[in-house]
mmCIF file of C-alpha atoms in Angstrom:
data_model
loop_
_atom_site.group_PDB
_atom_site.id
_atom_site.type_symbol
_atom_site.label_atom_id
_atom_site.label_comp_id
_atom_site.label_asym_id
_atom_site.label_seq_id
_atom_site.Cartn_x
_atom_site.Cartn_y
_atom_site.Cartn_z
ATOM 1 C CA MET A 1 -9.265 -103.101 -132.282
ATOM 2 C CA LEU A 2 -8.213 -105.792 -129.814
ATOM 3 C CA ASN A 3 -4.760 -107.293 -130.286
ATOM 4 C CA ILE A 4 -4.618 -109.600 -127.282
ATOM 5 C CA ILE A 5 -2.091 -111.830 -125.553
ATOM 6 C CA LEU A 6 -3.643 -114.429 -123.235
ATOM 7 C CA MET A 7 -1.361 -115.502 -120.386
ATOM 8 C CA GLY A 8 -1.489 -117.756 -117.343
ATOM 9 C CA PRO A 9 0.063 -120.972 -116.026
ATOM 10 C CA PRO A 10 -0.889 -124.344 -117.536
ATOM 11 C CA GLY A 11 -4.296 -125.360 -116.240
ATOM 12 C CA ALA A 12 -5.439 -121.800 -115.524
ATOM 13 C CA GLY A 13 -8.346 -122.044 -117.966
ATOM 14 C CA LYS A 14 -6.867 -120.160 -120.904
ATOM 15 C CA GLY A 15 -8.307 -122.583 -123.438
ATOM 16 C CA THR A 16 -11.861 -122.096 -122.206
ATOM 17 C CA GLN A 17 -11.568 -118.320 -122.132
ATOM 18 C CA ALA A 18 -9.818 -118.173 -125.504
ATOM 19 C CA VAL A 19 -12.720 -119.930 -127.220
ATOM 20 C CA ASP A 20 -15.212 -117.516 -125.652
ATOM 21 C CA ILE A 21 -13.161 -114.423 -126.504
ATOM 22 C CA VAL A 22 -12.694 -115.277 -130.188
ATOM 23 C CA ASP A 23 -16.384 -116.187 -130.491
ATOM 24 C CA GLU A 24 -17.444 -112.930 -128.870
ATOM 25 C CA PHE A 25 -15.182 -110.612 -130.852
ATOM 26 C CA HIS A 26 -14.826 -112.616 -134.093
ATOM 27 C CA ILE A 27 -11.024 -112.584 -134.083
ATOM 28 C CA PRO A 28 -8.646 -115.462 -134.843
ATOM 29 C CA HIS A 29 -7.155 -117.581 -132.051
ATOM 30 C CA ILE A 30 -3.473 -117.956 -132.832
ATOM 31 C CA SER A 31 -1.140 -120.431 -131.128
ATOM 32 C CA THR A 32 2.463 -121.222 -131.971
ATOM 33 C CA GLY A 33 1.623 -124.934 -132.014
ATOM 34 C CA ASP A 34 -1.001 -124.366 -134.702
ATOM 35 C CA MET A 35 1.423 -122.227 -136.706
ATOM 36 C CA PHE A 36 4.136 -124.877 -136.613
ATOM 37 C CA ARG A 37 1.710 -127.594 -137.711
ATOM 38 C CA GLU A 38 0.303 -125.452 -140.530
ATOM 39 C CA ASN A 39 3.713 -124.452 -141.901
ATOM 40 C CA ILE A 40 5.048 -127.997 -141.662
ATOM 41 C CA SER A 41 1.969 -129.497 -143.345
ATOM 42 C CA LYS A 42 2.121 -126.916 -146.150
ATOM 43 C CA GLY A 43 5.836 -127.442 -146.643
ATOM 44 C CA THR A 44 6.723 -123.757 -146.382
ATOM 45 C CA GLU A 45 10.377 -122.732 -146.075
ATOM 46 C CA LEU A 46 9.861 -121.880 -142.400
ATOM 47 C CA GLY A 47 8.003 -125.158 -141.913
ATOM 48 C CA ARG A 48 10.837 -127.193 -143.424
ATOM 49 C CA LYS A 49 13.407 -125.464 -141.215
ATOM 50 C CA ALA A 50 11.259 -126.000 -138.122
ATOM 51 C CA LYS A 51 10.665 -129.684 -138.952
ATOM 52 C CA GLU A 52 14.389 -130.371 -139.308
ATOM 53 C CA ILE A 53 15.027 -128.839 -135.888
ATOM 54 C CA ILE A 54 12.072 -130.568 -134.199
ATOM 55 C CA ASP A 55 13.038 -133.929 -135.725
ATOM 56 C CA ARG A 56 16.487 -133.535 -134.163
ATOM 57 C CA GLY A 57 14.826 -133.026 -130.798
ATOM 58 C CA ASP A 58 15.993 -129.429 -130.484
ATOM 59 C CA LEU A 59 13.969 -126.319 -129.601
ATOM 60 C CA VAL A 60 12.960 -124.102 -132.508
ATOM 61 C CA PRO A 61 14.994 -120.862 -132.234
ATOM 62 C CA ASP A 62 13.262 -117.546 -131.725
ATOM 63 C CA ASP A 63 14.028 -116.175 -135.182
ATOM 64 C CA ILE A 64 12.018 -118.930 -136.881
ATOM 65 C CA THR A 65 9.146 -118.697 -134.384
ATOM 66 C CA VAL A 66 9.022 -114.904 -134.671
ATOM 67 C CA ALA A 67 9.042 -115.130 -138.477
ATOM 68 C CA MET A 68 6.043 -117.467 -138.331
ATOM 69 C CA VAL A 69 4.229 -115.107 -135.949
ATOM 70 C CA LYS A 70 4.910 -112.155 -138.223
ATOM 71 C CA ASP A 71 3.608 -114.059 -141.242
ATOM 72 C CA ARG A 72 0.461 -115.130 -139.359
ATOM 73 C CA LEU A 73 -0.340 -111.701 -137.909
ATOM 74 C CA SER A 74 0.087 -110.154 -141.363
ATOM 75 C CA LYS A 75 -2.810 -112.183 -142.778
ATOM 76 C CA ASP A 76 -6.109 -110.474 -143.596
ATOM 77 C CA ASP A 77 -8.091 -112.185 -140.825
ATOM 78 C CA CYS A 78 -5.973 -110.340 -138.218
ATOM 79 C CA ALA A 79 -6.853 -106.896 -139.598
ATOM 80 C CA ASN A 80 -9.536 -106.386 -136.955
ATOM 81 C CA GLY A 81 -7.672 -107.995 -134.063
ATOM 82 C CA TYR A 82 -6.263 -111.303 -132.854
ATOM 83 C CA LEU A 83 -5.736 -113.434 -129.761
ATOM 84 C CA LEU A 84 -2.203 -114.781 -129.215
ATOM 85 C CA ASP A 85 -1.964 -117.865 -127.002
ATOM 86 C CA GLY A 86 1.361 -119.472 -126.109
ATOM 87 C CA PHE A 87 3.499 -116.641 -127.425
ATOM 88 C CA PRO A 88 5.548 -114.826 -126.287
ATOM 89 C CA ARG A 89 7.100 -117.061 -123.627
ATOM 90 C CA THR A 90 10.232 -115.030 -122.886
ATOM 91 C CA ILE A 91 11.307 -111.386 -122.707
ATOM 92 C CA PRO A 92 13.324 -111.605 -125.973
ATOM 93 C CA GLN A 93 10.236 -112.985 -127.723
ATOM 94 C CA ALA A 94 8.128 -110.152 -126.261
ATOM 95 C CA GLU A 95 10.597 -107.573 -127.536
ATOM 96 C CA ALA A 96 10.610 -109.199 -130.968
ATOM 97 C CA LEU A 97 6.795 -109.222 -130.979
ATOM 98 C CA LYS A 98 6.752 -105.522 -130.092
ATOM 99 C CA ALA A 99 9.059 -104.728 -132.989
ATOM 100 C CA LEU A 100 7.164 -106.805 -135.563
ATOM 101 C CA GLY A 101 3.800 -105.510 -134.325
ATOM 102 C CA GLU A 102 4.942 -101.944 -134.918
ATOM 103 C CA GLU A 103 6.396 -102.931 -138.296
ATOM 104 C CA ILE A 104 3.142 -104.384 -139.610
ATOM 105 C CA GLY A 105 0.880 -101.911 -137.801
ATOM 106 C CA ARG A 106 -0.710 -104.513 -135.536
ATOM 107 C CA PRO A 107 0.892 -104.042 -132.100
ATOM 108 C CA VAL A 108 -0.324 -105.857 -128.991
ATOM 109 C CA ASN A 109 -2.550 -103.527 -126.963
ATOM 110 C CA THR A 110 -4.029 -105.830 -124.296
ATOM 111 C CA VAL A 111 -2.545 -108.584 -122.127
ATOM 112 C CA ILE A 112 -4.929 -110.789 -120.129
ATOM 113 C CA ASP A 113 -3.353 -112.792 -117.301
ATOM 114 C CA ILE A 114 -5.302 -115.512 -115.483
ATOM 115 C CA SER A 115 -3.735 -116.453 -112.137
ATOM 116 C CA VAL A 116 -4.525 -119.603 -110.131
ATOM 117 C CA PRO A 117 -2.768 -121.037 -107.014
ATOM 118 C CA ASP A 118 -0.522 -124.048 -107.640
ATOM 119 C CA GLN A 119 -2.617 -126.467 -105.560
ATOM 120 C CA VAL A 120 -5.742 -125.629 -107.547
ATOM 121 C CA LEU A 121 -3.821 -126.081 -110.801
ATOM 122 C CA ILE A 122 -2.647 -129.533 -109.726
ATOM 123 C CA GLU A 123 -6.208 -130.582 -108.896
ATOM 124 C CA ARG A 124 -7.517 -129.232 -112.172
ATOM 125 C CA ILE A 125 -4.897 -130.806 -114.402
ATOM 126 C CA ALA A 126 -5.750 -134.368 -113.397
ATOM 127 C CA GLY A 127 -9.370 -133.864 -114.386
ATOM 128 C CA ARG A 128 -8.835 -131.868 -117.550
ATOM 129 C CA ARG A 129 -10.176 -133.148 -120.857
ATOM 130 C CA VAL A 130 -9.763 -131.336 -124.160
ATOM 131 C CA CYS A 131 -11.319 -131.472 -127.601
ATOM 132 C CA PRO A 132 -8.694 -132.363 -130.232
ATOM 133 C CA LYS A 133 -10.861 -130.831 -132.959
ATOM 134 C CA CYS A 134 -11.936 -127.376 -131.721
ATOM 135 C CA GLY A 135 -9.713 -126.923 -128.646
ATOM 136 C CA ALA A 136 -12.501 -126.569 -126.070
ATOM 137 C CA SER A 137 -11.543 -127.563 -122.506
ATOM 138 C CA TYR A 138 -13.540 -129.391 -119.840
ATOM 139 C CA ASN A 139 -12.975 -130.857 -116.401
ATOM 140 C CA VAL A 140 -14.466 -134.106 -115.131
ATOM 141 C CA ASN A 141 -14.930 -132.557 -111.687
ATOM 142 C CA THR A 142 -15.789 -128.905 -112.196
ATOM 143 C CA MET A 143 -16.856 -128.321 -115.819
ATOM 144 C CA LYS A 144 -18.352 -131.451 -117.315
ATOM 145 C CA PRO A 145 -19.631 -131.650 -120.894
ATOM 146 C CA SER A 146 -23.354 -132.229 -121.399
ATOM 147 C CA VAL A 147 -22.619 -135.766 -122.611
ATOM 148 C CA GLU A 148 -19.756 -137.541 -120.868
ATOM 149 C CA GLY A 149 -16.639 -137.657 -123.037
ATOM 150 C CA ILE A 150 -18.170 -135.620 -125.884
ATOM 151 C CA CYS A 151 -17.451 -131.989 -126.786
ATOM 152 C CA ASP A 152 -20.475 -129.712 -126.479
ATOM 153 C CA ARG A 153 -19.273 -127.474 -129.299
ATOM 154 C CA CYS A 154 -18.418 -129.890 -132.103
ATOM 155 C CA GLY A 155 -19.321 -133.394 -130.931
ATOM 156 C CA ALA A 156 -15.783 -134.787 -131.065
ATOM 157 C CA GLU A 157 -14.552 -137.278 -128.479
ATOM 158 C CA LEU A 158 -12.632 -135.625 -125.648
ATOM 159 C CA ILE A 159 -9.107 -136.717 -124.769
ATOM 160 C CA GLN A 160 -6.683 -136.407 -121.862
ATOM 161 C CA ARG A 161 -3.353 -134.926 -122.890
ATOM 162 C CA LYS A 162 -0.346 -137.160 -122.315
ATOM 163 C CA ASP A 163 1.389 -134.429 -120.316
ATOM 164 C CA ASP A 164 -1.603 -133.873 -118.003
ATOM 165 C CA ASN A 165 -0.078 -135.838 -115.142
ATOM 166 C CA ALA A 166 1.645 -134.769 -111.923
ATOM 167 C CA GLU A 167 5.215 -135.353 -113.130
ATOM 168 C CA SER A 168 4.900 -133.593 -116.478
ATOM 169 C CA PHE A 169 2.842 -130.830 -114.955
ATOM 170 C CA ALA A 170 5.492 -130.075 -112.315
ATOM 171 C CA VAL A 171 8.055 -129.579 -115.084
ATOM 172 C CA ARG A 172 5.735 -127.346 -117.098
ATOM 173 C CA LEU A 173 4.890 -125.243 -114.068
ATOM 174 C CA LYS A 174 8.575 -124.814 -113.206
ATOM 175 C CA ASN A 175 9.340 -123.733 -116.763
ATOM 176 C CA TYR A 176 6.459 -121.282 -116.659
ATOM 177 C CA TYR A 177 7.629 -119.583 -113.495
ATOM 178 C CA GLU A 178 11.233 -119.411 -114.665
ATOM 179 C CA SER A 179 10.727 -118.091 -118.175
ATOM 180 C CA THR A 180 7.215 -116.810 -118.707
ATOM 181 C CA GLN A 181 6.173 -115.158 -115.464
ATOM 182 C CA PRO A 182 8.774 -112.353 -115.861
ATOM 183 C CA LEU A 183 6.674 -111.248 -118.823
ATOM 184 C CA LEU A 184 4.023 -110.094 -116.364
ATOM 185 C CA ASP A 185 6.373 -107.407 -115.060
ATOM 186 C CA TYR A 186 7.318 -106.498 -118.629
ATOM 187 C CA TYR A 187 3.717 -105.930 -119.683
ATOM 188 C CA LYS A 188 2.768 -104.296 -116.384
ATOM 189 C CA LYS A 189 5.466 -101.684 -116.936
ATOM 190 C CA ALA A 190 4.111 -101.197 -120.474
ATOM 191 C CA GLY A 191 0.653 -100.513 -119.044
ATOM 192 C CA LEU A 192 -0.929 -103.393 -120.956
ATOM 193 C CA LEU A 193 -1.468 -106.002 -118.225
ATOM 194 C CA HIS A 194 -4.956 -106.863 -116.924
ATOM 195 C CA PRO A 195 -4.862 -109.532 -114.159
ATOM 196 C CA PHE A 196 -7.795 -111.833 -113.393
ATOM 197 C CA ASN A 197 -8.406 -114.378 -110.643
ATOM 198 C CA GLY A 198 -8.962 -117.738 -112.347
ATOM 199 C CA VAL A 199 -10.404 -119.467 -109.264
ATOM 200 C CA GLY A 200 -14.153 -119.909 -109.353
ATOM 201 C CA ASN A 201 -16.848 -120.219 -111.985
ATOM 202 C CA PRO A 202 -15.473 -119.962 -115.554
ATOM 203 C CA ALA A 203 -18.713 -118.238 -116.616
ATOM 204 C CA ASP A 204 -18.109 -115.460 -114.093
ATOM 205 C CA LEU A 205 -14.544 -115.068 -115.304
ATOM 206 C CA LYS A 206 -15.751 -114.917 -118.892
ATOM 207 C CA LYS A 207 -18.160 -112.116 -117.974
ATOM 208 C CA GLU A 208 -15.392 -110.118 -116.290
ATOM 209 C CA ILE A 209 -12.985 -110.512 -119.210
ATOM 210 C CA ILE A 210 -15.580 -109.717 -121.875
ATOM 211 C CA GLU A 211 -16.683 -106.632 -119.928
ATOM 212 C CA LEU A 212 -13.091 -105.373 -119.797
ATOM 213 C CA LEU A 213 -12.494 -106.031 -123.485
ATOM 214 C CA ARG A 214 -15.733 -104.317 -124.462
ATOM 215 C CA GLY A 215 -14.494 -101.229 -122.656
ATOM 216 C CA LEU A 216 -11.195 -101.350 -124.521
ATOM 217 C CA GLU A 217 -12.608 -101.723 -128.040
#
């Protein structure tokens, strides 16, 4: 069983690899953003609490986020594994995830980290286009879709995220290094971390990651 966390700075190619991993191993791709949207749209108690906080412009506290993660990982489609993307972002969240994973019998057992130099990330981010429907990622310079502006997977029109610009990206990268990168040491000490070089052909990276995961099944 593969209970995976996918890590890496913004622009490292996590979205592309996430799609390939969940397709290959038939496990759900879980992101905190998706969980918030689902709970808010369904009007759950957690969703209502989160919406009130978000509408005030504040950050959702860890206890609400962790409760949503616990609820999501407890669902039947996670029985044979899952891929977590975007969570945890801090050491306290990682410790909470460890506790809830043990509680529900679905602990994280693999952490994939994709590393890319800052200059490459900056070049990538300007050319990135994403599918708002299925989440697939492309790049106008290095990984073009078969038809310009159209997703190969589902046919939706690709978009450029509002925060995919130099100013917003600099802030995101700073936040990543300050809060999220320490998690690499945390998971390395736990013996769960598997680092990958994200520079180069995404297909080659996919092959390397899939080969590792096959060996861990």
